[in-house]
Short mmCIF file of C-alpha atoms in Angstrom, two decimals:
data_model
loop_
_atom_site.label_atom_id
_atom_site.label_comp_id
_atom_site.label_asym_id
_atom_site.label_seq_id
_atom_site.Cartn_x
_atom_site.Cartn_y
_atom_site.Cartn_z
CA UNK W 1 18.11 13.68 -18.12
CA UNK W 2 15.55 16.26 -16.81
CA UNK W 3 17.03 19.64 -16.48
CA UNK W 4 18.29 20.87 -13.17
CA UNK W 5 16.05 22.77 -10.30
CA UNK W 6 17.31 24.51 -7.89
CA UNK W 7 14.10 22.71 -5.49
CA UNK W 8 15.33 20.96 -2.44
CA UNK W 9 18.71 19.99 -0.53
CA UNK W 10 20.17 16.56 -0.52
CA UNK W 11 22.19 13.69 -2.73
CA UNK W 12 19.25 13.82 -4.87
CA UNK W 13 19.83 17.72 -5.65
CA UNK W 14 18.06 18.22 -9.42
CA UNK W 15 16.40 15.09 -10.03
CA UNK W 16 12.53 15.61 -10.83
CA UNK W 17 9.80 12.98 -9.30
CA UNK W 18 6.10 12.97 -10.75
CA UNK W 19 4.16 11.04 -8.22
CA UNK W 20 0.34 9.96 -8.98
CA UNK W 21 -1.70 10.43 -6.28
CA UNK W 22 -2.29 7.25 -4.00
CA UNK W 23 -2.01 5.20 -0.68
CA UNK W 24 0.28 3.94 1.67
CA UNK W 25 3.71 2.52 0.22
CA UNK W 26 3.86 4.88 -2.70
CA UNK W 27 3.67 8.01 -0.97
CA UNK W 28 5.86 6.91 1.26
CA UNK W 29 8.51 6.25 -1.32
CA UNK W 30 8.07 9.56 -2.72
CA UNK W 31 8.28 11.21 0.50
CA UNK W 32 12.00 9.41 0.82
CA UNK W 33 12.92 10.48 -2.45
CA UNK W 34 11.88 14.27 -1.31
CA UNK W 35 13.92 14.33 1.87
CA UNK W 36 16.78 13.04 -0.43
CA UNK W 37 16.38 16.38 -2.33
CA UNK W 38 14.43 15.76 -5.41
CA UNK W 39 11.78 17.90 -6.45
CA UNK W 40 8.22 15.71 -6.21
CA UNK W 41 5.42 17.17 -7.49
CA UNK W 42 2.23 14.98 -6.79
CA UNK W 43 -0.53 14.81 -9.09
CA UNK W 44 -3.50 14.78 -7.01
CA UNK W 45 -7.36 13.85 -8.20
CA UNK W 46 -9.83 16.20 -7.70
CA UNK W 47 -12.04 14.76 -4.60
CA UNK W 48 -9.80 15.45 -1.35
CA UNK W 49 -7.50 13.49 0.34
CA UNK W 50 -7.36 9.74 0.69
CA UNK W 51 -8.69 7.72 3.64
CA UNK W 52 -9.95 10.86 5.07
CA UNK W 53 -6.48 12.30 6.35
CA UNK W 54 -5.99 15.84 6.95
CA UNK W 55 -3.64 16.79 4.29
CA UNK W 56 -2.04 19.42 6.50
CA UNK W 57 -1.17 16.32 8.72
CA UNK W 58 -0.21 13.90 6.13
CA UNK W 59 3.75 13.56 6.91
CA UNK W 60 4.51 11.00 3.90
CA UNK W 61 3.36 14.43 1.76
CA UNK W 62 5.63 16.47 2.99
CA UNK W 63 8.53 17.91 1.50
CA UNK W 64 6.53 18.04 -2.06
CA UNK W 65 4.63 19.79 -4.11
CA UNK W 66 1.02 19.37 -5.21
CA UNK W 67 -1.14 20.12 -8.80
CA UNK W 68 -4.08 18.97 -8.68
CA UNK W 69 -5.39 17.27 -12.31
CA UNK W 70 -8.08 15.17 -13.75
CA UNK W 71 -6.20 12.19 -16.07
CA UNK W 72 -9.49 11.42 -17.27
CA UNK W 73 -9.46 14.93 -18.94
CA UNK W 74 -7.51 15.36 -21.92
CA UNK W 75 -6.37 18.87 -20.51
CA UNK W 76 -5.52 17.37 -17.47
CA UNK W 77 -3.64 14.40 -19.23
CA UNK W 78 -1.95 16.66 -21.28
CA UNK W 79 -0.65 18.62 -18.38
CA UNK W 80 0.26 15.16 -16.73
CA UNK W 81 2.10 14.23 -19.70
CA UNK W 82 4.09 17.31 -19.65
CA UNK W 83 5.00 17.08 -16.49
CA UNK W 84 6.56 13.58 -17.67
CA UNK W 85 8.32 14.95 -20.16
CA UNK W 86 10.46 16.83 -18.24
CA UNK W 87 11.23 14.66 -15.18
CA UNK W 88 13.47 12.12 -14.16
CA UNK W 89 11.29 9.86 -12.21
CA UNK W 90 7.44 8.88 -12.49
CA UNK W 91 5.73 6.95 -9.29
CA UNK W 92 2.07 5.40 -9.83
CA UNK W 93 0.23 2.37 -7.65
CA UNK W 94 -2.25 1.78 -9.54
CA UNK W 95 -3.38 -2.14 -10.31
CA UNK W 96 -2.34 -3.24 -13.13
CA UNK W 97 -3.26 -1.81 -16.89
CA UNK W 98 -5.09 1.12 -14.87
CA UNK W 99 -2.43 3.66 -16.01
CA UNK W 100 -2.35 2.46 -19.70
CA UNK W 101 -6.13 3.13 -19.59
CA UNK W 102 -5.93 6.54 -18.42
CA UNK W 103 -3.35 7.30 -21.20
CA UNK W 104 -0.14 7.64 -18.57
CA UNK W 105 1.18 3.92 -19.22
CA UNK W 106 4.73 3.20 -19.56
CA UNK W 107 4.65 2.96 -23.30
CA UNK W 108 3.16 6.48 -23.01
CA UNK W 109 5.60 7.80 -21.34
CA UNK W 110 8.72 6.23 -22.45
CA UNK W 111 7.74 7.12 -25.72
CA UNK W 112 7.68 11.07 -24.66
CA UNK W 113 10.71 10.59 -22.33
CA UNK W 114 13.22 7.61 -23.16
CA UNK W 115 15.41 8.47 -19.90
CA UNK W 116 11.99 7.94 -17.75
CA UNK W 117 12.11 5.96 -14.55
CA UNK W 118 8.73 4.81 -14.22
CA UNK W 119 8.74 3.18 -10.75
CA UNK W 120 5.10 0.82 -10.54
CA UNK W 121 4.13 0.24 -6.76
CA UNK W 122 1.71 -2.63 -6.16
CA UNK W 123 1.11 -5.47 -3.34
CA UNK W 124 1.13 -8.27 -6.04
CA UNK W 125 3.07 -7.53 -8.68
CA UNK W 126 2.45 -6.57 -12.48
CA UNK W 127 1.76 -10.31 -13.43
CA UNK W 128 0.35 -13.47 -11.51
CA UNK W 129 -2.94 -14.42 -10.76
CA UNK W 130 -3.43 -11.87 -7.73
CA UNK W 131 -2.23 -9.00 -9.50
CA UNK W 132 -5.74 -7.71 -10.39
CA UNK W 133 -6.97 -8.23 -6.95
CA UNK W 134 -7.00 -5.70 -4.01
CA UNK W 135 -5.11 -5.79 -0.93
CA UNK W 136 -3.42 -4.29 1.98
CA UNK W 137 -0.10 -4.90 4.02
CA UNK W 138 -1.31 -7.97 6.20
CA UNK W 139 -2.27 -9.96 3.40
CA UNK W 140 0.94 -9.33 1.08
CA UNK W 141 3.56 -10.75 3.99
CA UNK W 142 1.14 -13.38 4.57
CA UNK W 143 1.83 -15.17 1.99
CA UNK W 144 5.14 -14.64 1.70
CA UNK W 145 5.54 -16.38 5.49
CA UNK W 146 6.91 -13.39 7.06
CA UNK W 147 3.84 -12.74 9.27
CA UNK W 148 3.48 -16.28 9.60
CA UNK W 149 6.85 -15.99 12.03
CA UNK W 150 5.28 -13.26 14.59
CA UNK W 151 3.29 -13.71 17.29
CA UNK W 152 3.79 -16.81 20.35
CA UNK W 153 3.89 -20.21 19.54
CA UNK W 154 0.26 -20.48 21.16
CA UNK W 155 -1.57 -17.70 19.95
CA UNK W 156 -2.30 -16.24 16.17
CA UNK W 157 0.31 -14.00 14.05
CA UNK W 158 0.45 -10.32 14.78
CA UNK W 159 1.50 -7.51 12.13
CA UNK W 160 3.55 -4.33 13.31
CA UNK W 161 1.14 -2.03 11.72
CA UNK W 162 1.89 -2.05 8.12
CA UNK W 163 5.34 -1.65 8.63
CA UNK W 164 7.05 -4.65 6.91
CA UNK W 165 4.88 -4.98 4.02
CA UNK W 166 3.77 -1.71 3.02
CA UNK W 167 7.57 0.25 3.89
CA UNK W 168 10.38 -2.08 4.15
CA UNK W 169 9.26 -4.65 1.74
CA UNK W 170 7.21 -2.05 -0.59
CA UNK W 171 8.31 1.42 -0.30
CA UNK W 172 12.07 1.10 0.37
CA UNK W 173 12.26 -1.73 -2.34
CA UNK W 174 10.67 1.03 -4.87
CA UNK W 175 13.17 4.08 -3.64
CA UNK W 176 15.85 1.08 -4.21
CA UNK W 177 14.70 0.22 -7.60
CA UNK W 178 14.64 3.98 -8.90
CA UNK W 179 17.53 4.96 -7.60
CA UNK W 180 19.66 1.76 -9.64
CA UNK W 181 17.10 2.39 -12.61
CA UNK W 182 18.04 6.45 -12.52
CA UNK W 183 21.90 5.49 -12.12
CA UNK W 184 21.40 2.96 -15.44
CA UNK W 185 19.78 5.76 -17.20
CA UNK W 186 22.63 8.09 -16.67
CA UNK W 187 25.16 5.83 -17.77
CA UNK W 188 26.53 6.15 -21.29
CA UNK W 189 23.93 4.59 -23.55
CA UNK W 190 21.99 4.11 -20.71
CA UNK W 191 18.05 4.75 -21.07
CA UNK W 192 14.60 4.32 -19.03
CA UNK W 193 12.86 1.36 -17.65
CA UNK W 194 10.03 0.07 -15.90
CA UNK W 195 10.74 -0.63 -11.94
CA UNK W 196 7.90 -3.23 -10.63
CA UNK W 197 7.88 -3.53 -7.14
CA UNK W 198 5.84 -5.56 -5.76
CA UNK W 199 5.30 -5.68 -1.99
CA UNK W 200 4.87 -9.68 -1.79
CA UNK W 201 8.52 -9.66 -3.86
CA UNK W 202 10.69 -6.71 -1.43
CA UNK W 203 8.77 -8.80 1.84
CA UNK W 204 10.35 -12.43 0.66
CA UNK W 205 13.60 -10.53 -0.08
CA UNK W 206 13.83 -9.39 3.85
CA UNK W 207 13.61 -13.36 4.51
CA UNK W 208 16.65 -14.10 2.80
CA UNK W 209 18.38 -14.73 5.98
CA UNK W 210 15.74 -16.55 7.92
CA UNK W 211 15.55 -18.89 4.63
CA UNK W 212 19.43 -19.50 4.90
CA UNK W 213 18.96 -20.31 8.83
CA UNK W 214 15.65 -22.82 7.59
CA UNK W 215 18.33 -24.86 4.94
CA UNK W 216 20.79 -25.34 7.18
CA UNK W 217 18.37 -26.77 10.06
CA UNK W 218 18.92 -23.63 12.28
CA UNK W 219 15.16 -22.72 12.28
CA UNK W 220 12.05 -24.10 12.92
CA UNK W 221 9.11 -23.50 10.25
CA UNK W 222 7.00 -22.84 13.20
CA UNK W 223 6.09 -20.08 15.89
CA UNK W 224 7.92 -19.30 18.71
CA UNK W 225 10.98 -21.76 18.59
CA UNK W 226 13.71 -20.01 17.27
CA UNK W 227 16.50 -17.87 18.69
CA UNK W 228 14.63 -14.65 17.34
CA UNK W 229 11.01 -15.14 17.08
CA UNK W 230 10.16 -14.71 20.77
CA UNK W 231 11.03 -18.13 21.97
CA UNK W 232 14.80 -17.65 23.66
CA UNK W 233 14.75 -16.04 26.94
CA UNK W 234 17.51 -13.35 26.03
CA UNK W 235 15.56 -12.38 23.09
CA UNK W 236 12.50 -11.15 23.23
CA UNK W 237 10.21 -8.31 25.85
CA UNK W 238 9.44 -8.33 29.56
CA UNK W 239 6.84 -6.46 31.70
CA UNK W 240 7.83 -4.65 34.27
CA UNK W 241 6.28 -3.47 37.51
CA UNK W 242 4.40 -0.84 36.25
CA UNK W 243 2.89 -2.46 33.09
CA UNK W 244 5.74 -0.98 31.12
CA UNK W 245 8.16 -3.33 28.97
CA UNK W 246 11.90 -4.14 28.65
CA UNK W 247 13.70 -5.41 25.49
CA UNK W 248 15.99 -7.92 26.03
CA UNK W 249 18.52 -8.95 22.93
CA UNK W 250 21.49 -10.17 24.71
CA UNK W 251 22.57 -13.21 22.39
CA UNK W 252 26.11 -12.85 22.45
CA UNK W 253 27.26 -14.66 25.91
CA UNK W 254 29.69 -11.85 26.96
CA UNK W 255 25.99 -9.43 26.47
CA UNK W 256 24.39 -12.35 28.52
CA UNK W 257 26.53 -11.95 31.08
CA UNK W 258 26.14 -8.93 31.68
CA UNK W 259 22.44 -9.02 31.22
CA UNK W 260 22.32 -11.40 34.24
CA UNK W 261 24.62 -9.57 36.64
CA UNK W 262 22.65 -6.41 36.54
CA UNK W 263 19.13 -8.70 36.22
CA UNK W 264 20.11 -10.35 39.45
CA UNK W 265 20.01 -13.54 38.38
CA UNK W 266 23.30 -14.71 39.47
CA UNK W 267 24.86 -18.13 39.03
CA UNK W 268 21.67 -19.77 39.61
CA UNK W 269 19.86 -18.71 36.63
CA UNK W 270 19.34 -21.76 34.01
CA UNK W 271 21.15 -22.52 31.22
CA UNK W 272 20.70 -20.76 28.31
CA UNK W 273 22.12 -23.05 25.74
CA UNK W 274 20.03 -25.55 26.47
CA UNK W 275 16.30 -25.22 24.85
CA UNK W 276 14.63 -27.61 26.91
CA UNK W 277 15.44 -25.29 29.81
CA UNK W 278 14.18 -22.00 28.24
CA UNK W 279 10.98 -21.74 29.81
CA UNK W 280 12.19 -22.19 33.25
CA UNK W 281 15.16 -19.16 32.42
CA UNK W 282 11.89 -17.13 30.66
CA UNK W 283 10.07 -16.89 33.85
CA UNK W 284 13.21 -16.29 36.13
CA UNK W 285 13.82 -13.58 34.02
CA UNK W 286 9.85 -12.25 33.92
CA UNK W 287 9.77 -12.46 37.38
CA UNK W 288 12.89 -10.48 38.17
CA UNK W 289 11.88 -7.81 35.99
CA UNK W 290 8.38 -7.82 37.80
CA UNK W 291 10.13 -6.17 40.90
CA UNK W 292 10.59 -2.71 39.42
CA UNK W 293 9.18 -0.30 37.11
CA UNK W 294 10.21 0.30 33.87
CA UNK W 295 12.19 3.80 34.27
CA UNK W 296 14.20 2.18 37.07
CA UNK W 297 15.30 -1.16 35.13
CA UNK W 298 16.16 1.51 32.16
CA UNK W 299 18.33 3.17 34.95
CA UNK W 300 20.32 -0.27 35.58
CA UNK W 301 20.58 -1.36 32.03
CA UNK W 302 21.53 2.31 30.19
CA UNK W 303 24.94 2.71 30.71
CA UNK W 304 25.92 -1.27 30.19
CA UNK W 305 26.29 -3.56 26.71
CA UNK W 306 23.34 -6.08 28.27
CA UNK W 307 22.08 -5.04 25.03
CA UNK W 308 18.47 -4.24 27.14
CA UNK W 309 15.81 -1.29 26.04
CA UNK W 310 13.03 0.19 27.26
CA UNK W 311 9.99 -0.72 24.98
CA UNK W 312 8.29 2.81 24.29
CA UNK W 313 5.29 4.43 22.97
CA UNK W 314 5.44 6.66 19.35
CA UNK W 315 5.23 9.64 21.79
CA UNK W 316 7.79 8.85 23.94
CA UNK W 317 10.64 7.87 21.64
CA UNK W 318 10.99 11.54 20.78
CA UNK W 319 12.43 12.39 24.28
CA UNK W 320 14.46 9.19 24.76
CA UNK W 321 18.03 10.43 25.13
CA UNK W 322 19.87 8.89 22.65
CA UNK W 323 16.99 9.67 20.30
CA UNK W 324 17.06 13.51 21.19
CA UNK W 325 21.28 13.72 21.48
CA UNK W 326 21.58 12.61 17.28
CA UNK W 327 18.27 14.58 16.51
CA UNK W 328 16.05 11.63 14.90
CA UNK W 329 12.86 13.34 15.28
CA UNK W 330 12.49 16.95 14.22
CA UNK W 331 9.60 19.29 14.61
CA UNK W 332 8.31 21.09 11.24
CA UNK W 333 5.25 23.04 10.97
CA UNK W 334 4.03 22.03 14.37
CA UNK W 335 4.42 18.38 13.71
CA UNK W 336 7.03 15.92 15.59
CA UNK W 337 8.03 13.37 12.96
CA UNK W 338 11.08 11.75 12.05
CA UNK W 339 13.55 13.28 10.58
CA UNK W 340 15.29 12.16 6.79
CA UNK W 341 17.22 9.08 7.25
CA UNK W 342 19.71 8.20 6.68
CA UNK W 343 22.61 10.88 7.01
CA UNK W 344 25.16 12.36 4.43
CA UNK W 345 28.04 14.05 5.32
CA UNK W 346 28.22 16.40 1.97
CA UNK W 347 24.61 16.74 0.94
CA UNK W 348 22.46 16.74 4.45
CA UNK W 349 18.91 16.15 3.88
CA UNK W 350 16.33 18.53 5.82
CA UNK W 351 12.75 18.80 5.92
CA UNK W 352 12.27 21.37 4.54
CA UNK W 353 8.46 22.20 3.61
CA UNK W 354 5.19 21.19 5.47
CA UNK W 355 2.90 18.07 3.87
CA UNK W 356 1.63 19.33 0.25
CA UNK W 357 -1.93 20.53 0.60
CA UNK W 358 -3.76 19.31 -2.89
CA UNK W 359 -3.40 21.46 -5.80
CA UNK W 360 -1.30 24.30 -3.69
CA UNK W 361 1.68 24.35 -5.71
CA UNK W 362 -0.09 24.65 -9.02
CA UNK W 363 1.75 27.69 -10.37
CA UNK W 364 4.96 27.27 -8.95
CA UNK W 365 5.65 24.25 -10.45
CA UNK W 366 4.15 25.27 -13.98
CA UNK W 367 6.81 28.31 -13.80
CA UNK W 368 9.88 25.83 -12.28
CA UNK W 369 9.15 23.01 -14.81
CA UNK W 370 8.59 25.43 -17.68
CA UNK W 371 4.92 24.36 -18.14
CA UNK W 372 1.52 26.39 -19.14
CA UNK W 373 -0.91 27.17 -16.63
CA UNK W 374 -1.73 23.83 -14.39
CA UNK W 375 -5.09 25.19 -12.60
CA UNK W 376 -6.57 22.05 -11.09
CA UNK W 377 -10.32 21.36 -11.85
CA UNK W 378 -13.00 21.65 -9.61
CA UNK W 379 -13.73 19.21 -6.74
CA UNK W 380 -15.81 15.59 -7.49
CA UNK W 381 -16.69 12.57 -5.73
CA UNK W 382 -13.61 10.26 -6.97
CA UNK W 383 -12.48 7.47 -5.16
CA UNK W 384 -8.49 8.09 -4.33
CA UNK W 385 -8.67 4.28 -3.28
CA UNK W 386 -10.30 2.81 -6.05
CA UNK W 387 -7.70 2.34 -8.39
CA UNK W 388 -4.85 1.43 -6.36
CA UNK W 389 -3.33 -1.82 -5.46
CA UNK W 390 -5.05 -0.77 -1.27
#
């Protein structure tokens, strides 16, 4: 086990993170790991920051530190590999065998640091005929029939951003994966391993449940037919007077009830039980919520378990009540973002330093980590992109 820092506050209080530089789900990861409390110090390229994103603005970076080194130098390898040495956890996205070329493989490291996490974040996997091919979020829960299940039943699929892929089925499978591989490795006669995370892997793991439903004939391998893909009235989003929406999720009947007391609906509404008679309740219910604005149905549904929400934008959640009351979004450095989830009653997790500018943190992590000098080289024309899974 790495030795102990006194860097960061959290459950993850002393552990040491070396994260090389990339896109999208493995930043993220490393970001999680950092409002958990672990010191992560990201090796950045020399070039500037990915996708053109103002570092300063780059929330996923934030509470880390940042050297900036050239693994294609043998200083700057060296320096990478002594970083590794003395840490507890090592995150890289790379495609496959692009690591082991630069000299920072898991055979590598391992070798300098048997206790070694090294956590590998890809869209496809270490092995399979894709894994050498580029990619990005919509195409990873594509074909794992995830995105196949969004959308209506007569248009195409939609993705929520790169939400599902890239951070619940890549990111938060990774932080999941290091944190049982770092509790194996502290185990008597415990050691290091190789985590391989795969995005297409963590997003068929999320449909565990739908699969279950799909066995035992309670789902529909289709679009918009199923009690949660859209197609049940008490399910699924309503516009409102104003062009604002409503979320409706009342599937318990006693929620239902409710949910059609305050709606207005009254005894006459359809039956819900009956599928052949959704799409006569869907369009009572659209056209009740059609005769006020979105604020005022919020103001009928708020205090009541019709299990009904007002659908809002990223900069209106901030001030939604609940949302404000338990603190979810914090401001840090002039940024609103949210804040560390979850919550520990012991070991609170803060944010706690503004997004890691590149190379910035050079010599306070070569005097923390007991290392020489880790002055980053001058800036080139590298591609951040071009060697990750993105």
């Amino acid at each position: 086990m790495a030795a102990a820092t006194s860097y960061g506050e959290g459950p993850l209080r002393g552990v040491r993170v070396v994260e090389l530089a990339g896109i999208g789900p493995g930043p993220f990861a490393a970001m999680v790991l950092g409002d958990l409390g672990a010191d992560v110090v990201r090796v950045d390229r020399p070039g500037g920051a990915a996708l053109g994103i103002d570092p300063a603005g780059d929330v996923t970076n934030r509470n880390k530190r940042s050297v900036t080194l050239d693994l294609k130098d043998a200083d700057g390898l060296a320096n990478a590999l002594g970083l590794v040495e003395r840490a507890d956890v090592l995150i890289e996205g790379n495609r496959p065998g692009v690591a082991e070329r630069l000299g920072i493989g898991p055979d590598a490291c391992l070798a300098r640091n048997p206790a070694l996490v090294y956590a590998r974040m890809t869209g496809w996997g270490q092995d399979g005929p894709l894994a050498p091919r580029a990619g990005h979020d919509i195409g990873y829960i594509a074909v794992t029939g995830a995105l196949g299940m969004t959308g209506p039943a007569e248009g195409p699929p939609y993705a929520a951003a790169n939400l599902l892929g890239d951070y619940a089925g890549g990111s938060l499978y990774l932080v999941i994966g290091v944190l049982a591989a770092l509790q194996h490795a502290r185990t008597p006669g415990g050691r290091g391993q190789v985590v391989d995370a795969a995005i297409v892997d963590g997003t068929s793991h999320l449909t565990a449940m739908i699969h279950g439903m799909l066995a035992a004939g309670a789902w529909q391998d289709r679009r918009g037919a199923n009690l949660l893909d859209g197609a049940a009235p008490f399910y699924g989003t309503y516009e409102t007077a104003d062009g604002g929406f409503m979320a409706v999720g009342a599937l318990e009947p006693r929620f239902y009830g409710e949910f059609t007391r305050l709606l207005g609906l009254g005894d006459e509404a359809p039956g819900r039980d009956d599928p052949a008679a959704w799409g006569e309740l869907c369009a009572a219910v659209a056209d009740r919520f059609k005769t006020r604005t979105r604020d005022e149905w919020d103001e009928v549904f708020r205090d009541s378990d019709a299990c009904v929400a007002p659908v809002l934008s990223l900069r209106e959640a901030p001030r939604h009540p609940h949302l404000a009351a338990r603190g979810t979004f914090v401001e840090h450095a002039g940024i609103t973002q949210p804040a560390p989830a979850p919550r520990f009653s012991a070991t609170p997790a803060a944010v706690s330093r503004p997004p890691a500018l590149p190379g910035a943190d050079a010599a306070d992590v070569a005097r923390d980590w007991q290392l020489p000098a880790l002055a980053g080289p001058a800036p080139s024309d590298s591609d951040p992109a071009k060697d990750s899974d993105a």
